[in-house]
């Protein structure tokens, strides 16, 4: 990977990036109340007295949210702090009825960890480790709605009190691509762990993008923070635009001021929102309504035992134990749903073939990646709403493996499976797509082809061996794709000898 540089009027600049990601914790109830958290509910239907900050209400930690934060910390190999504490972050905002957010500043639940990113999906060596400073848990605020009425604003408190994890990276990224790879990888891990659904378009995950520029080798420059960026593509765009803006500003004799900015995707630019506040502006202090959180070994043990096989480990296993290419292993493990689908397909395929999984893994992986993904893509579908199940896919693969149909017929069968929802064997039977090894029929077809292409036969015999493929193709065409390719090859060789 060549290093990413911004070319300014006075020379080259390096960009430095750190991300603070807010991830909504997957749980049925809020961080300190029993109110529901489902997305898309009618406004103010999921609000308990605690979330509305009624006088005298007391927060009670939801241990499921704590558990999810601990499991996430373990998944990024982070230090888990058995003792942590909640602080009040004081500020006024109309969607924050308490007048403060309960967060963790001084003693977060998760300390230092790291995530490995891969910069080139075909090259497993192109990895880089991005440090994670901490993960803390905190409450989300409500939402103001300004577009419901010409002169009034409304507030929806459904989100008020929902648990968030704030995952803070070190300023270790150096290009838009690295920032994008980091956010994608983090999302992958959260979805494997099941601690956040990763739905960026529903606001379940959003990133504050910290960007600064410097001359290569110089100390860090002053950073700006662009808030609430809600897609990988936008994060990459923010890094690029913000770095260019800062370079132009500095080269023009100006200075970057530490401030909070907003991204406008329609104009692809960032705009100043407010000057940066410091921690002391919020008058943080330990929340007197909550005891410190103390986690015991049994709790941590359960968290660890409940973790699934994580993406890096899975990818490694696919390459070593299943013999898949680095690229295929990467594609199949990039999302937990894809990996689950593949593993179900693999288990069914191996069972049908009565072979170990490693012997059928390549066939299953290639079919899934080059056939099913493409066919689903054309229909605007994904694996989550695929009309073909892993078991149905395995049935099709078994028909190819035992020679009942050829690979090219299998493509047609897959299309019909997607259209009708019928099984592969039933379609092959109904449409008469069985491959034939009937030498008489194949021989007749070959004789016809060779007679019609006497000139090419002469060229072949004169040494133009590449024409062999042409004869195979023509024979298959004449046989409507149903001839056994092995038999065709054999007969052609004999006749052309
Ligand atoms: P604050 O608490 O004020 O937001 P932090 O020191 O916790 O400040 O940093 C917040 C984020 O900014 C982190 O993700 C960190 O990696 C990133 N960051 C810190 N310094 C820089 C810098 N000079 N350039 C880019 N990002 C930075
Ligand atoms: Mg910050």
Short mmCIF file of C-alpha atoms and ligand atoms in Angstrom, two decimals:
data_model
loop_
_atom_site.label_atom_id
_atom_site.label_comp_id
_atom_site.label_asym_id
_atom_site.label_seq_id
_atom_site.Cartn_x
_atom_site.Cartn_y
_atom_site.Cartn_z
CA UNK A 1 0.00 0.00 0.00
CA UNK A 2 1.44 3.36 -0.96
CA UNK A 3 0.94 6.03 1.63
CA UNK A 4 -1.98 8.41 1.26
CA UNK A 5 -0.90 12.02 0.85
CA UNK A 6 -2.73 15.26 0.18
CA UNK A 7 -0.88 17.23 -2.45
CA UNK A 8 -0.93 20.89 -1.38
CA UNK A 9 0.49 23.96 -3.09
CA UNK A 10 3.51 23.87 -0.77
CA UNK A 11 4.11 20.11 -0.64
CA UNK A 12 2.68 16.90 0.77
CA UNK A 13 0.47 16.50 3.83
CA UNK A 14 -0.44 13.48 5.90
CA UNK A 15 -3.92 13.01 7.34
CA UNK A 16 -4.50 11.67 10.88
CA UNK A 17 -7.86 10.17 11.84
CA UNK A 18 -9.47 8.91 15.05
CA UNK A 19 -13.07 7.69 15.23
CA UNK A 20 -15.51 7.78 18.13
CA UNK A 21 -18.29 5.33 17.25
CA UNK A 22 -21.65 5.30 19.02
CA UNK A 23 -23.20 1.86 18.80
CA UNK A 24 -26.67 1.17 20.14
CA UNK A 25 -26.58 -1.86 22.40
CA UNK A 26 -28.86 -4.70 21.34
CA UNK A 27 -31.19 -5.24 24.29
CA UNK A 28 -34.92 -5.28 24.85
CA UNK A 29 -34.81 -2.61 27.54
CA UNK A 30 -32.99 0.68 28.11
CA UNK A 31 -29.79 1.20 30.10
CA UNK A 32 -31.49 2.29 33.32
CA UNK A 33 -35.19 1.49 32.80
CA UNK A 34 -37.45 -1.31 31.60
CA UNK A 35 -38.87 0.67 28.63
CA UNK A 36 -38.71 -0.99 25.20
CA UNK A 37 -36.14 -0.04 22.56
CA UNK A 38 -37.69 -1.25 19.25
CA UNK A 39 -36.99 0.92 16.21
CA UNK A 40 -39.86 2.75 14.50
CA UNK A 41 -42.44 2.81 17.31
CA UNK A 42 -44.97 5.68 17.55
CA UNK A 43 -43.37 8.71 19.23
CA UNK A 44 -43.32 8.67 23.04
CA UNK A 45 -44.75 5.15 23.39
CA UNK A 46 -41.54 3.70 24.85
CA UNK A 47 -40.84 6.10 27.68
CA UNK A 48 -40.72 5.15 31.35
CA UNK A 49 -40.82 7.64 34.22
CA UNK A 50 -37.04 7.28 34.49
CA UNK A 51 -36.54 8.16 30.80
CA UNK A 52 -38.81 11.20 31.19
CA UNK A 53 -36.79 12.22 34.28
CA UNK A 54 -39.74 12.48 36.62
CA UNK A 55 -38.74 13.69 40.11
CA UNK A 56 -37.71 10.93 42.48
CA UNK A 57 -37.18 8.24 39.84
CA UNK A 58 -34.03 6.18 40.27
CA UNK A 59 -31.95 4.54 37.55
CA UNK A 60 -31.22 0.81 37.85
CA UNK A 61 -28.48 -0.62 35.59
CA UNK A 62 -29.71 -3.16 33.05
CA UNK A 63 -27.11 -5.92 33.36
CA UNK A 64 -27.84 -7.18 29.85
CA UNK A 65 -26.48 -3.89 28.44
CA UNK A 66 -23.42 -4.17 30.68
CA UNK A 67 -22.92 -7.76 29.54
CA UNK A 68 -23.02 -6.71 25.87
CA UNK A 69 -20.41 -4.01 26.45
CA UNK A 70 -18.13 -6.50 28.24
CA UNK A 71 -18.54 -9.09 25.44
CA UNK A 72 -17.69 -6.40 22.89
CA UNK A 73 -14.59 -5.47 24.86
CA UNK A 74 -13.50 -9.10 24.95
CA UNK A 75 -14.02 -9.37 21.17
CA UNK A 76 -11.48 -6.58 20.57
CA UNK A 77 -9.02 -8.10 23.05
CA UNK A 78 -9.47 -5.20 25.41
CA UNK A 79 -8.85 -4.88 29.09
CA UNK A 80 -12.11 -5.33 31.01
CA UNK A 81 -12.38 -3.15 34.10
CA UNK A 82 -14.06 -5.07 36.90
CA UNK A 83 -14.68 -1.77 38.66
CA UNK A 84 -16.22 1.09 36.71
CA UNK A 85 -18.38 4.07 37.53
CA UNK A 86 -21.06 6.28 36.01
CA UNK A 87 -20.67 10.04 35.77
CA UNK A 88 -23.12 12.81 35.00
CA UNK A 89 -22.30 14.92 31.96
CA UNK A 90 -24.27 18.11 32.52
CA UNK A 91 -25.76 20.15 29.71
CA UNK A 92 -29.14 21.53 28.67
CA UNK A 93 -30.81 20.33 25.54
CA UNK A 94 -34.53 20.09 24.80
CA UNK A 95 -34.34 16.35 24.07
CA UNK A 96 -32.52 15.63 27.35
CA UNK A 97 -35.10 15.93 30.15
CA UNK A 98 -32.64 15.03 32.95
CA UNK A 99 -30.40 17.98 32.10
CA UNK A 100 -27.49 15.56 32.12
CA UNK A 101 -26.44 12.38 30.36
CA UNK A 102 -25.31 9.43 32.44
CA UNK A 103 -22.00 8.37 30.92
CA UNK A 104 -18.57 7.14 32.01
CA UNK A 105 -15.62 9.53 31.83
CA UNK A 106 -13.06 8.66 34.47
CA UNK A 107 -13.56 4.91 34.86
CA UNK A 108 -14.90 3.27 31.68
CA UNK A 109 -15.97 -0.36 31.69
CA UNK A 110 -13.56 -1.33 28.88
CA UNK A 111 -9.96 -0.14 28.53
CA UNK A 112 -7.38 -0.57 25.78
CA UNK A 113 -7.89 -2.99 22.91
CA UNK A 114 -7.34 -3.16 19.16
CA UNK A 115 -8.81 -4.14 15.82
CA UNK A 116 -6.95 -5.50 12.82
CA UNK A 117 -7.96 -4.10 9.44
CA UNK A 118 -7.05 -5.42 5.99
CA UNK A 119 -6.39 -2.83 3.30
CA UNK A 120 -6.41 -5.10 0.25
CA UNK A 121 -8.97 -7.91 0.31
CA UNK A 122 -6.84 -10.12 -1.95
CA UNK A 123 -3.71 -9.70 0.16
CA UNK A 124 -3.88 -11.09 3.70
CA UNK A 125 -0.51 -9.49 4.44
CA UNK A 126 -1.86 -5.95 4.04
CA UNK A 127 -3.04 -5.69 7.63
CA UNK A 128 -2.75 -2.87 10.12
CA UNK A 129 -3.63 -2.75 13.79
CA UNK A 130 -5.77 0.15 14.95
CA UNK A 131 -5.66 0.87 18.67
CA UNK A 132 -8.81 1.32 20.71
CA UNK A 133 -8.54 3.59 23.69
CA UNK A 134 -11.71 2.63 25.53
CA UNK A 135 -15.36 1.65 25.38
CA UNK A 136 -17.80 3.23 27.79
CA UNK A 137 -21.55 2.89 28.14
CA UNK A 138 -23.90 5.85 28.22
CA UNK A 139 -27.50 6.92 27.64
CA UNK A 140 -28.79 8.16 24.31
CA UNK A 141 -30.87 11.36 24.18
CA UNK A 142 -34.35 11.82 22.66
CA UNK A 143 -35.04 13.30 19.25
CA UNK A 144 -36.35 16.72 18.26
CA UNK A 145 -38.68 16.93 15.27
CA UNK A 146 -38.80 20.30 13.53
CA UNK A 147 -40.59 19.29 10.35
CA UNK A 148 -44.01 18.32 11.76
CA UNK A 149 -45.44 21.83 12.14
CA UNK A 150 -44.45 25.21 10.66
CA UNK A 151 -43.95 26.98 13.99
CA UNK A 152 -43.48 24.23 16.57
CA UNK A 153 -40.90 21.62 17.47
CA UNK A 154 -41.83 18.27 18.96
CA UNK A 155 -39.81 15.90 21.07
CA UNK A 156 -39.83 12.10 20.88
CA UNK A 157 -38.34 10.47 23.98
CA UNK A 158 -38.39 6.89 22.68
CA UNK A 159 -34.62 6.91 22.40
CA UNK A 160 -34.07 8.72 25.65
CA UNK A 161 -32.13 6.35 27.90
CA UNK A 162 -31.34 3.73 25.27
CA UNK A 163 -27.91 2.18 25.94
CA UNK A 164 -25.01 3.20 23.73
CA UNK A 165 -21.45 1.98 23.66
CA UNK A 166 -18.96 4.68 22.73
CA UNK A 167 -15.97 3.03 21.11
CA UNK A 168 -13.02 5.42 20.93
CA UNK A 169 -10.12 4.67 18.61
CA UNK A 170 -6.58 5.96 18.83
CA UNK A 171 -5.59 8.45 16.10
CA UNK A 172 -4.04 5.56 14.18
CA UNK A 173 -5.70 5.85 10.76
CA UNK A 174 -3.96 7.62 7.89
CA UNK A 175 -6.31 7.57 4.89
CA UNK A 176 -10.00 7.52 3.94
CA UNK A 177 -9.58 3.83 3.04
CA UNK A 178 -8.21 2.98 6.50
CA UNK A 179 -11.05 4.85 8.21
CA UNK A 180 -13.57 3.00 6.04
CA UNK A 181 -11.93 -0.38 6.67
CA UNK A 182 -11.88 0.27 10.42
CA UNK A 183 -15.55 1.19 10.58
CA UNK A 184 -16.55 -1.82 8.43
CA UNK A 185 -14.48 -4.18 10.55
CA UNK A 186 -15.87 -2.77 13.77
CA UNK A 187 -19.40 -3.22 12.41
CA UNK A 188 -18.58 -6.81 11.40
CA UNK A 189 -17.33 -7.59 14.91
CA UNK A 190 -20.36 -6.00 16.62
CA UNK A 191 -22.70 -8.04 14.42
CA UNK A 192 -20.82 -11.28 15.15
CA UNK A 193 -20.92 -10.56 18.88
CA UNK A 194 -24.58 -9.56 18.62
CA UNK A 195 -24.06 -6.47 20.78
CA UNK A 196 -25.26 -4.01 18.10
CA UNK A 197 -27.25 -4.66 14.93
CA UNK A 198 -24.99 -2.30 12.96
CA UNK A 199 -27.91 -0.74 11.05
CA UNK A 200 -26.30 2.56 10.19
CA UNK A 201 -29.34 3.79 8.24
CA UNK A 202 -31.47 3.43 11.38
CA UNK A 203 -28.92 5.28 13.48
CA UNK A 204 -27.82 2.17 15.41
CA UNK A 205 -24.22 3.05 14.62
CA UNK A 206 -22.81 6.50 13.92
CA UNK A 207 -19.30 7.89 13.91
CA UNK A 208 -17.73 11.14 15.07
CA UNK A 209 -14.82 11.63 12.68
CA UNK A 210 -11.73 13.38 14.11
CA UNK A 211 -9.40 14.67 11.40
CA UNK A 212 -6.16 16.63 11.44
CA UNK A 213 -3.32 17.15 8.96
CA UNK A 214 0.43 17.48 9.36
CA UNK A 215 3.66 17.37 7.42
CA UNK A 216 4.87 13.74 7.41
CA UNK A 217 6.93 13.16 10.55
CA UNK A 218 5.75 16.32 12.37
CA UNK A 219 3.70 16.26 15.62
CA UNK A 220 -0.09 15.95 15.37
CA UNK A 221 -1.99 19.01 14.16
CA UNK A 222 -5.19 20.48 15.59
CA UNK A 223 -8.21 18.31 14.87
CA UNK A 224 -11.83 18.93 14.03
CA UNK A 225 -14.62 16.51 14.92
CA UNK A 226 -17.41 15.91 12.40
CA UNK A 227 -20.42 14.52 14.26
CA UNK A 228 -22.91 11.72 13.62
CA UNK A 229 -21.72 10.43 10.27
CA UNK A 230 -23.94 7.49 9.39
CA UNK A 231 -22.31 5.44 6.64
CA UNK A 232 -18.89 4.06 5.74
CA UNK A 233 -18.95 5.98 2.48
CA UNK A 234 -19.71 9.26 4.25
CA UNK A 235 -16.92 8.70 6.79
CA UNK A 236 -14.48 8.31 3.92
CA UNK A 237 -15.86 11.43 2.22
CA UNK A 238 -15.59 13.44 5.46
CA UNK A 239 -11.92 12.48 5.87
CA UNK A 240 -11.12 13.49 2.32
CA UNK A 241 -13.05 16.78 2.31
CA UNK A 242 -11.98 17.81 5.77
CA UNK A 243 -8.29 17.06 5.12
CA UNK A 244 -8.38 19.08 1.89
CA UNK A 245 -10.14 21.96 3.61
CA UNK A 246 -7.56 22.03 6.41
CA UNK A 247 -4.62 21.90 4.00
CA UNK A 248 -6.03 24.79 1.95
CA UNK A 249 -6.71 26.77 5.13
CA UNK A 250 -3.20 26.30 6.52
CA UNK A 251 -1.48 26.97 3.21
CA UNK A 252 -3.52 30.15 2.98
CA UNK A 253 -1.94 31.35 6.23
CA UNK A 254 -4.87 30.37 8.44
CA UNK A 255 -5.05 27.90 11.35
CA UNK A 256 -7.37 24.99 12.06
CA UNK A 257 -9.53 25.64 15.11
CA UNK A 258 -10.64 22.74 17.27
CA UNK A 259 -14.36 22.64 16.59
CA UNK A 260 -17.37 20.43 16.01
CA UNK A 261 -18.55 20.18 12.41
CA UNK A 262 -21.47 18.68 10.50
CA UNK A 263 -21.37 16.80 7.21
CA UNK A 264 -23.77 17.73 4.41
CA UNK A 265 -23.91 14.73 2.03
CA UNK A 266 -25.85 16.66 -0.62
CA UNK A 267 -23.05 19.20 -1.04
CA UNK A 268 -20.27 16.82 0.09
CA UNK A 269 -18.83 19.36 2.52
CA UNK A 270 -18.40 19.81 6.26
CA UNK A 271 -19.66 22.93 8.03
CA UNK A 272 -18.79 24.44 11.39
CA UNK A 273 -21.40 23.75 14.08
CA UNK A 274 -19.89 25.02 17.32
CA UNK A 275 -16.52 25.57 18.93
CA UNK A 276 -15.18 22.53 20.74
CA UNK A 277 -16.17 22.11 24.36
CA UNK A 278 -13.78 20.59 26.89
CA UNK A 279 -14.52 17.94 29.50
CA UNK A 280 -14.53 20.54 32.30
CA UNK A 281 -17.31 22.47 30.54
CA UNK A 282 -19.66 19.60 31.34
CA UNK A 283 -18.98 19.61 35.10
CA UNK A 284 -18.68 15.82 35.17
CA UNK A 285 -19.17 14.23 38.58
CA UNK A 286 -19.96 10.69 39.79
CA UNK A 287 -23.70 10.01 39.57
CA UNK A 288 -24.92 9.89 43.21
CA UNK A 289 -27.91 7.71 42.23
CA UNK A 290 -25.73 4.82 41.09
CA UNK A 291 -23.25 2.58 42.87
CA UNK A 292 -20.01 1.77 41.07
CA UNK A 293 -20.32 -1.27 38.82
CA UNK A 294 -18.49 -4.27 40.18
CA UNK A 295 -18.19 -7.35 38.00
CA UNK A 296 -17.26 -10.73 39.40
CA UNK A 297 -15.30 -13.52 37.76
CA UNK A 298 -18.36 -15.70 37.15
CA UNK A 299 -20.00 -12.87 35.18
CA UNK A 300 -16.85 -12.32 33.09
CA UNK A 301 -16.51 -16.05 32.53
CA UNK A 302 -20.06 -16.27 31.23
CA UNK A 303 -19.44 -13.29 28.92
CA UNK A 304 -16.35 -14.96 27.49
CA UNK A 305 -17.97 -18.35 27.08
CA UNK A 306 -20.89 -16.81 25.19
CA UNK A 307 -18.70 -15.29 22.47
CA UNK A 308 -19.00 -16.89 19.02
CA UNK A 309 -16.08 -17.67 16.74
CA UNK A 310 -14.97 -14.17 15.68
CA UNK A 311 -14.31 -13.00 12.10
CA UNK A 312 -10.48 -13.17 12.14
CA UNK A 313 -10.50 -16.68 13.62
CA UNK A 314 -13.20 -17.84 11.25
CA UNK A 315 -11.41 -16.47 8.24
CA UNK A 316 -8.20 -18.19 9.31
CA UNK A 317 -10.04 -21.49 9.77
CA UNK A 318 -11.68 -21.21 6.34
CA UNK A 319 -8.24 -20.78 4.78
CA UNK A 320 -6.38 -23.44 6.73
CA UNK A 321 -8.93 -26.15 7.59
CA UNK A 322 -11.22 -25.72 4.57
CA UNK A 323 -8.57 -24.76 2.01
CA UNK A 324 -10.40 -21.67 0.72
CA UNK A 325 -8.54 -18.81 -0.96
CA UNK A 326 -7.80 -15.75 1.15
CA UNK A 327 -10.22 -13.76 -0.98
CA UNK A 328 -13.10 -16.24 -0.66
CA UNK A 329 -12.50 -16.63 3.07
CA UNK A 330 -12.66 -12.85 3.40
CA UNK A 331 -15.90 -12.55 1.42
CA UNK A 332 -17.61 -15.34 3.35
CA UNK A 333 -16.65 -14.02 6.79
CA UNK A 334 -17.25 -10.30 6.19
CA UNK A 335 -20.75 -10.57 7.55
CA UNK A 336 -22.01 -12.97 10.20
CA UNK A 337 -25.16 -13.80 8.18
CA UNK A 338 -23.09 -14.78 5.14
CA UNK A 339 -20.87 -17.01 7.26
CA UNK A 340 -23.91 -18.68 8.83
CA UNK A 341 -25.47 -19.30 5.43
CA UNK A 342 -22.24 -20.73 4.06
CA UNK A 343 -21.78 -23.02 7.03
CA UNK A 344 -25.32 -24.36 6.68
CA UNK A 345 -24.74 -24.94 2.96
CA UNK A 346 -21.44 -26.65 3.69
CA UNK A 347 -22.93 -28.97 6.31
CA UNK A 348 -25.79 -30.02 3.98
CA UNK A 349 -23.47 -30.48 1.00
CA UNK A 350 -21.04 -32.62 2.98
CA UNK A 351 -23.87 -34.73 4.40
CA UNK A 352 -25.35 -35.36 0.94
CA UNK A 353 -21.95 -36.26 -0.52
CA UNK A 354 -21.01 -38.31 2.56
CA UNK A 355 -17.65 -36.52 2.50
CA UNK A 356 -15.76 -34.39 5.02
CA UNK A 357 -16.59 -30.66 4.79
CA UNK A 358 -13.05 -29.82 3.67
CA UNK A 359 -13.57 -31.86 0.49
CA UNK A 360 -16.67 -29.99 -0.63
CA UNK A 361 -15.84 -26.54 0.78
CA UNK A 362 -14.30 -25.12 -2.40
CA UNK A 363 -17.22 -26.20 -4.55
CA UNK A 364 -19.72 -24.74 -2.08
CA UNK A 365 -17.78 -21.48 -1.66
CA UNK A 366 -17.32 -20.96 -5.40
CA UNK A 367 -20.96 -21.63 -6.14
CA UNK A 368 -22.15 -19.29 -3.39
CA UNK A 369 -19.83 -16.46 -4.42
CA UNK A 370 -19.89 -16.73 -8.21
CA UNK A 371 -23.38 -18.10 -8.87
CA UNK A 372 -25.81 -17.38 -6.05
CA UNK A 373 -24.56 -13.88 -5.13
CA UNK A 374 -24.76 -12.83 -8.78
CA UNK A 375 -28.21 -14.30 -9.34
CA UNK A 376 -29.59 -12.75 -6.13
CA UNK A 377 -28.01 -9.43 -7.02
CA UNK A 378 -29.92 -9.39 -10.32
CA UNK A 379 -33.14 -9.85 -8.37
CA UNK A 380 -32.21 -7.08 -5.94
CA UNK A 381 -32.13 -9.59 -3.09
CA UNK A 382 -29.61 -10.74 -0.53
CA UNK A 383 -29.02 -13.95 1.44
CA UNK A 384 -31.40 -12.70 4.15
CA UNK A 385 -34.38 -12.88 1.76
CA UNK A 386 -33.06 -15.48 -0.68
CA UNK A 387 -35.77 -17.72 -2.15
CA UNK A 388 -33.15 -20.50 -2.17
CA UNK A 389 -32.24 -22.01 1.21
CA UNK A 390 -28.89 -23.60 2.10
CA UNK A 391 -30.53 -27.04 1.87
CA UNK A 392 -31.92 -26.24 -1.60
CA UNK A 393 -28.47 -25.04 -2.68
CA UNK A 394 -26.91 -28.26 -1.41
CA UNK A 395 -29.42 -30.28 -3.46
CA UNK A 396 -28.30 -28.44 -6.60
CA UNK A 397 -24.61 -28.93 -5.76
CA UNK A 398 -25.20 -32.67 -5.30
CA UNK A 399 -26.67 -32.92 -8.81
CA UNK A 400 -23.54 -31.26 -10.25
CA UNK A 401 -21.21 -33.40 -8.16
CA UNK A 402 -22.75 -36.71 -9.21
CA UNK A 403 -22.80 -35.74 -12.89
CA UNK A 404 -26.60 -35.50 -13.23
CA UNK A 405 -26.28 -31.98 -14.65
CA UNK A 406 -23.42 -29.89 -16.02
CA UNK A 407 -22.26 -26.59 -14.57
CA UNK A 408 -23.90 -24.59 -17.34
CA UNK A 409 -27.25 -26.35 -16.92
CA UNK A 410 -26.91 -25.70 -13.17
CA UNK A 411 -27.05 -21.97 -13.90
CA UNK A 412 -30.42 -22.42 -15.65
CA UNK A 413 -31.67 -24.63 -12.84
CA UNK A 414 -30.70 -22.00 -10.26
CA UNK A 415 -32.63 -19.33 -12.17
CA UNK A 416 -35.71 -21.55 -12.19
CA UNK A 417 -35.28 -22.32 -8.49
CA UNK A 418 -35.20 -18.59 -7.73
CA UNK A 419 -38.28 -17.98 -9.88
CA UNK A 420 -40.43 -20.86 -8.70
CA UNK A 421 -39.07 -21.84 -5.30
CA UNK A 422 -39.05 -25.47 -6.50
CA UNK A 423 -36.26 -27.92 -5.70
CA UNK A 424 -33.37 -28.59 -8.09
CA UNK A 425 -34.11 -32.30 -8.65
CA UNK A 426 -37.78 -31.60 -9.44
CA UNK A 427 -36.83 -28.92 -11.99
CA UNK A 428 -34.24 -31.14 -13.69
CA UNK A 429 -36.78 -33.95 -13.93
CA UNK A 430 -39.64 -31.78 -15.15
CA UNK A 431 -37.61 -29.93 -17.80
CA UNK A 432 -35.60 -32.95 -18.94
CA UNK A 433 -32.25 -31.28 -18.14
CA UNK A 434 -30.39 -34.46 -17.19
CA UNK A 435 -26.93 -34.71 -18.64
CA UNK A 436 -26.57 -37.48 -21.18
CA UNK A 437 -23.63 -39.86 -21.67
CA UNK A 438 -25.42 -41.46 -24.60
CA UNK A 439 -22.44 -41.89 -26.93
CA UNK A 440 -24.62 -42.50 -29.98
CA UNK A 441 -26.36 -39.13 -29.70
CA UNK A 442 -23.15 -37.27 -28.87
CA UNK A 443 -21.29 -38.95 -31.74
CA UNK A 444 -24.01 -37.94 -34.20
CA UNK A 445 -23.78 -34.34 -33.01
CA UNK A 446 -20.00 -34.34 -33.38
CA UNK A 447 -20.15 -35.78 -36.88
CA UNK A 448 -22.50 -32.97 -37.90
CA UNK A 449 -20.23 -30.27 -36.43
CA UNK A 450 -17.07 -31.63 -38.02
CA UNK A 451 -18.75 -31.93 -41.42
CA UNK A 452 -20.05 -28.38 -41.26
CA UNK A 453 -16.62 -27.01 -40.25
CA UNK A 454 -14.27 -28.92 -42.52
CA UNK A 455 -11.98 -25.87 -42.87
CA UNK A 456 -11.51 -25.67 -39.09
CA UNK A 457 -10.87 -29.40 -38.90
CA UNK A 458 -8.02 -28.94 -41.42
CA UNK A 459 -6.58 -26.04 -39.41
CA UNK A 460 -6.77 -28.10 -36.23
CA UNK A 461 -4.98 -31.01 -37.84
CA UNK A 462 -2.36 -28.56 -39.17
CA UNK A 463 -1.54 -27.66 -35.55
CA UNK A 464 -4.06 -24.99 -34.44
CA UNK A 465 -4.95 -26.88 -31.28
CA UNK A 466 -6.78 -23.96 -29.71
CA UNK A 467 -9.72 -24.88 -31.98
CA UNK A 468 -10.48 -27.87 -29.75
CA UNK A 469 -12.45 -25.60 -27.42
CA UNK A 470 -14.51 -24.39 -30.38
CA UNK A 471 -15.54 -27.97 -31.25
CA UNK A 472 -16.44 -28.69 -27.63
CA UNK A 473 -18.56 -25.54 -27.50
CA UNK A 474 -20.36 -26.32 -30.73
CA UNK A 475 -21.10 -29.90 -29.64
CA UNK A 476 -22.45 -28.73 -26.28
CA UNK A 477 -24.62 -26.22 -28.11
CA UNK A 478 -25.96 -28.88 -30.44
CA UNK A 479 -26.74 -31.04 -27.41
CA UNK A 480 -28.49 -28.09 -25.67
CA UNK A 481 -25.87 -28.17 -22.92
CA UNK A 482 -26.88 -31.61 -21.77
CA UNK A 483 -23.95 -33.70 -23.02
CA UNK A 484 -21.54 -35.03 -20.43
CA UNK A 485 -18.42 -32.87 -21.03
CA UNK A 486 -16.08 -35.79 -20.26
CA UNK A 487 -17.67 -37.95 -22.93
CA UNK A 488 -17.67 -35.06 -25.44
CA UNK A 489 -13.94 -34.50 -24.89
CA UNK A 490 -13.13 -38.14 -25.27
CA UNK A 491 -15.14 -38.65 -28.47
CA UNK A 492 -13.85 -35.44 -30.04
CA UNK A 493 -10.25 -36.45 -29.41
CA UNK A 494 -10.87 -39.80 -31.01
CA UNK A 495 -12.54 -38.33 -34.09
CA UNK A 496 -9.95 -35.58 -34.63
CA UNK A 497 -6.99 -37.89 -34.15
P1 LIG B 1 -12.28 14.33 23.41
O1 LIG B 1 -12.60 13.56 24.63
O2 LIG B 1 -12.13 15.78 23.61
O3 LIG B 1 -13.22 14.03 22.28
P2 LIG B 1 -10.03 12.53 22.94
O4 LIG B 1 -8.61 12.76 23.30
O5 LIG B 1 -10.75 11.51 23.72
O6 LIG B 1 -10.80 13.91 22.95
O7 LIG B 1 -10.05 12.12 21.42
C1 LIG B 1 -11.22 11.88 20.76
C2 LIG B 1 -10.89 11.26 19.43
O8 LIG B 1 -10.06 12.10 18.66
C3 LIG B 1 -10.17 9.92 19.52
O9 LIG B 1 -10.78 9.02 18.63
C4 LIG B 1 -8.76 10.24 19.09
O10 LIG B 1 -8.19 9.15 18.40
C5 LIG B 1 -8.98 11.38 18.13
N1 LIG B 1 -7.83 12.30 18.05
C6 LIG B 1 -7.11 12.81 19.06
N2 LIG B 1 -6.15 13.64 18.59
C7 LIG B 1 -6.28 13.66 17.22
C8 LIG B 1 -5.59 14.34 16.17
N3 LIG B 1 -4.60 15.20 16.39
N4 LIG B 1 -6.00 14.12 14.91
C9 LIG B 1 -7.02 13.28 14.65
N5 LIG B 1 -7.70 12.62 15.60
C10 LIG B 1 -7.35 12.80 16.88
MG1 LIG B 2 -15.17 13.27 21.89
#
